[in-house]
Short mmCIF file of C-alpha atoms in Angstrom, two decimals:
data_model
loop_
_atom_site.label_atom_id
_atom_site.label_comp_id
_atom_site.label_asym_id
_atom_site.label_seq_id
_atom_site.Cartn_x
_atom_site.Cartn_y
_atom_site.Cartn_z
CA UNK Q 1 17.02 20.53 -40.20
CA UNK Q 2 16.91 17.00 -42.20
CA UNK Q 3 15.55 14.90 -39.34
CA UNK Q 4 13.58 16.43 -36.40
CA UNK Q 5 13.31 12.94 -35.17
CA UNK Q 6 15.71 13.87 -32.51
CA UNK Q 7 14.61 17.51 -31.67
CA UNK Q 8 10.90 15.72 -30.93
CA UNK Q 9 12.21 13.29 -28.79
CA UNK Q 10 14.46 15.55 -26.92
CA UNK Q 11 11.23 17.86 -25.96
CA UNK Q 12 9.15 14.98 -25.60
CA UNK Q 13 11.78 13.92 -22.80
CA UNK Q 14 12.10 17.60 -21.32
CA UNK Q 15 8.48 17.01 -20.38
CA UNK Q 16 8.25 13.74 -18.16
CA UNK Q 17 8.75 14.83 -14.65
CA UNK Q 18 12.11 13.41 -13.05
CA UNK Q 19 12.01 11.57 -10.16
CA UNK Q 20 12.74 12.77 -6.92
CA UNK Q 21 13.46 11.34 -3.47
CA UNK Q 22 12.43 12.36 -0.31
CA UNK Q 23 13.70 10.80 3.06
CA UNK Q 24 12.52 11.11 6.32
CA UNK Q 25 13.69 9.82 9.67
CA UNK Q 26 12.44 9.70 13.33
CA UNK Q 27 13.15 8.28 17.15
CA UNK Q 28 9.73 6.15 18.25
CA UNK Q 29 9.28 5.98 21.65
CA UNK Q 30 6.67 4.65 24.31
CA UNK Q 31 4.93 6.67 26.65
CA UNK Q 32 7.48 5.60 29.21
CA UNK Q 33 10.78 6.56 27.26
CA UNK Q 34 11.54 3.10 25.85
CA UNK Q 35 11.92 2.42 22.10
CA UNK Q 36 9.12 1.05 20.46
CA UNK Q 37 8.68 -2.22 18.77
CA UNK Q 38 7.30 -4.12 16.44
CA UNK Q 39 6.64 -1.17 14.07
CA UNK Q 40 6.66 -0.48 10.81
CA UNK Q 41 6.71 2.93 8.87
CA UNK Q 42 5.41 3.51 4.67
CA UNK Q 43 5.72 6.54 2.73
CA UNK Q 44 2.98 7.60 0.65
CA UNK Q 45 1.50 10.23 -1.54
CA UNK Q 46 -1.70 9.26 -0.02
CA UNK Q 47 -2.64 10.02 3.94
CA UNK Q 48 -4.71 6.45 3.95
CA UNK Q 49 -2.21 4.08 5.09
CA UNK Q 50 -1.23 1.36 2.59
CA UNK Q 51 -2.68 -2.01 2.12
CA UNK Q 52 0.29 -3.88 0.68
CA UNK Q 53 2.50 -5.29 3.02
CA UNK Q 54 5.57 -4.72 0.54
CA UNK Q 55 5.02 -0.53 1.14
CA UNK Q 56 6.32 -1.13 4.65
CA UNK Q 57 9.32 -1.30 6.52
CA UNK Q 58 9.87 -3.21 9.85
CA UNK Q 59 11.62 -1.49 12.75
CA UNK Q 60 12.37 -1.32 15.76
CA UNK Q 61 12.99 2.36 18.05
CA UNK Q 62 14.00 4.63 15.07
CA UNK Q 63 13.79 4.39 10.92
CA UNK Q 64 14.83 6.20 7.89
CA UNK Q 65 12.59 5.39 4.98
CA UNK Q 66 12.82 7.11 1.67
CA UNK Q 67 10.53 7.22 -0.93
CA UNK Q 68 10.53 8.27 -5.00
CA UNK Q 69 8.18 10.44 -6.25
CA UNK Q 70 7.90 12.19 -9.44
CA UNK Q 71 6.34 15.70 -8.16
CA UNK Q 72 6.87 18.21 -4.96
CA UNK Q 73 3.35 16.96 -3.40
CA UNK Q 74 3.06 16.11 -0.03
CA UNK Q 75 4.58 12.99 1.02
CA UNK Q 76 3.11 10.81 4.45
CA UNK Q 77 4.87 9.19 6.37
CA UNK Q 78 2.68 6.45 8.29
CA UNK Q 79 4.45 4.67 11.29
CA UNK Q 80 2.43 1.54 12.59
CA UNK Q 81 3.43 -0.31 16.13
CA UNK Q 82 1.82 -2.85 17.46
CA UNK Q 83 -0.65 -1.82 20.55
CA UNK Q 84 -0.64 1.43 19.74
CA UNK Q 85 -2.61 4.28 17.79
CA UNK Q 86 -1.14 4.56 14.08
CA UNK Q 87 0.80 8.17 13.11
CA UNK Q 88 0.69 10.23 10.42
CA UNK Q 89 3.42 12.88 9.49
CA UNK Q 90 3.18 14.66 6.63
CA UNK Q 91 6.30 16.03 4.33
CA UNK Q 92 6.26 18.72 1.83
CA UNK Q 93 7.88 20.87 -0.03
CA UNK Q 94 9.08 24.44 -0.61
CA UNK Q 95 10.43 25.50 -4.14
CA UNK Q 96 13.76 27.08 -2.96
CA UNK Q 97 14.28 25.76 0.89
CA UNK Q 98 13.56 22.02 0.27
CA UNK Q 99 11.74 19.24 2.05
CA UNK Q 100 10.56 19.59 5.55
CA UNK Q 101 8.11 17.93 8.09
CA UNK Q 102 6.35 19.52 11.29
CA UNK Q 103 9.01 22.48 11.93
CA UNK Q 104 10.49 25.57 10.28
CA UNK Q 105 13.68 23.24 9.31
CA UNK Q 106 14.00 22.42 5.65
CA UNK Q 107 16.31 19.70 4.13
CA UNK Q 108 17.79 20.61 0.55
CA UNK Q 109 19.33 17.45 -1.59
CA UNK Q 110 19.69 13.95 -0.30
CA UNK Q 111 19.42 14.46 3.53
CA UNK Q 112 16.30 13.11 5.53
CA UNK Q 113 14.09 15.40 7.20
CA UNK Q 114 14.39 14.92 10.81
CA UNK Q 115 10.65 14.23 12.48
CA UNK Q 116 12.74 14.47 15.64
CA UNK Q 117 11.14 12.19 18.84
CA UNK Q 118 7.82 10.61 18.14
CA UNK Q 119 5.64 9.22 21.72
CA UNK Q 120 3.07 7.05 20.74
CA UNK Q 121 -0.41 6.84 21.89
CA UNK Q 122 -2.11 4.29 23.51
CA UNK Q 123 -5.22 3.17 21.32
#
């Protein structure tokens, strides 16, 4: 081997994680069965909400929000609407079935996981 500059550089890049995304969509509905609005839904590694306004994404009944991460930990998915109590749903993963949120139902590849109908709260 005359220069290992390569071979080093190849197994220094073997070791950064890739990154990986993870999507998630849902229905939002009122208490009554109409769509919500003025909402917004984030993805985060973290269950606090975000600060930033940029980390969200306006919308209006139903969303589909996708986020990069660079491991399998849990993802949250935080859906705000205006008048009513914030939600959390959290995403994670299992090494051979894939993504998946509250059910048995796991997403491999580039699909988002379903968190089905969502009624929000009154605060």
């Amino acid at each position: 081997m005359s220069n290992p500059v390569p071979l080093i550089l190849g197994l220094a890049l073997g070791a950064v994680q890739a990154d990986f995304s993870v999507s998630a969509k849902a229905k939002v509905i009122t208490p009554d069965h109409r769509p919500a609005e003025r909402c917004a839904v984030a993805m985060t590694a973290s269950k606090a909400p975000p600060r930033k306004a940029s980390w969200w994404t306006a919308f209006r009944g139903h969303f589909a929000d996708w986020q990069l991460t660079s491991s399998y930990q849990p993802m949250y998915v935080h859906i705000r609407c205006q008048g009513w109590r914030p939600v959390v749903r959290t995403l994670f993963y299992r090494p051979g079935r894939g993504w998946s949120g509250d059910s048995a139902t796991f997403i491999l590849g580039p699909k988002p996981v379903d968190l089905g109908t969502i009624t929000l709260q009154p605060r």
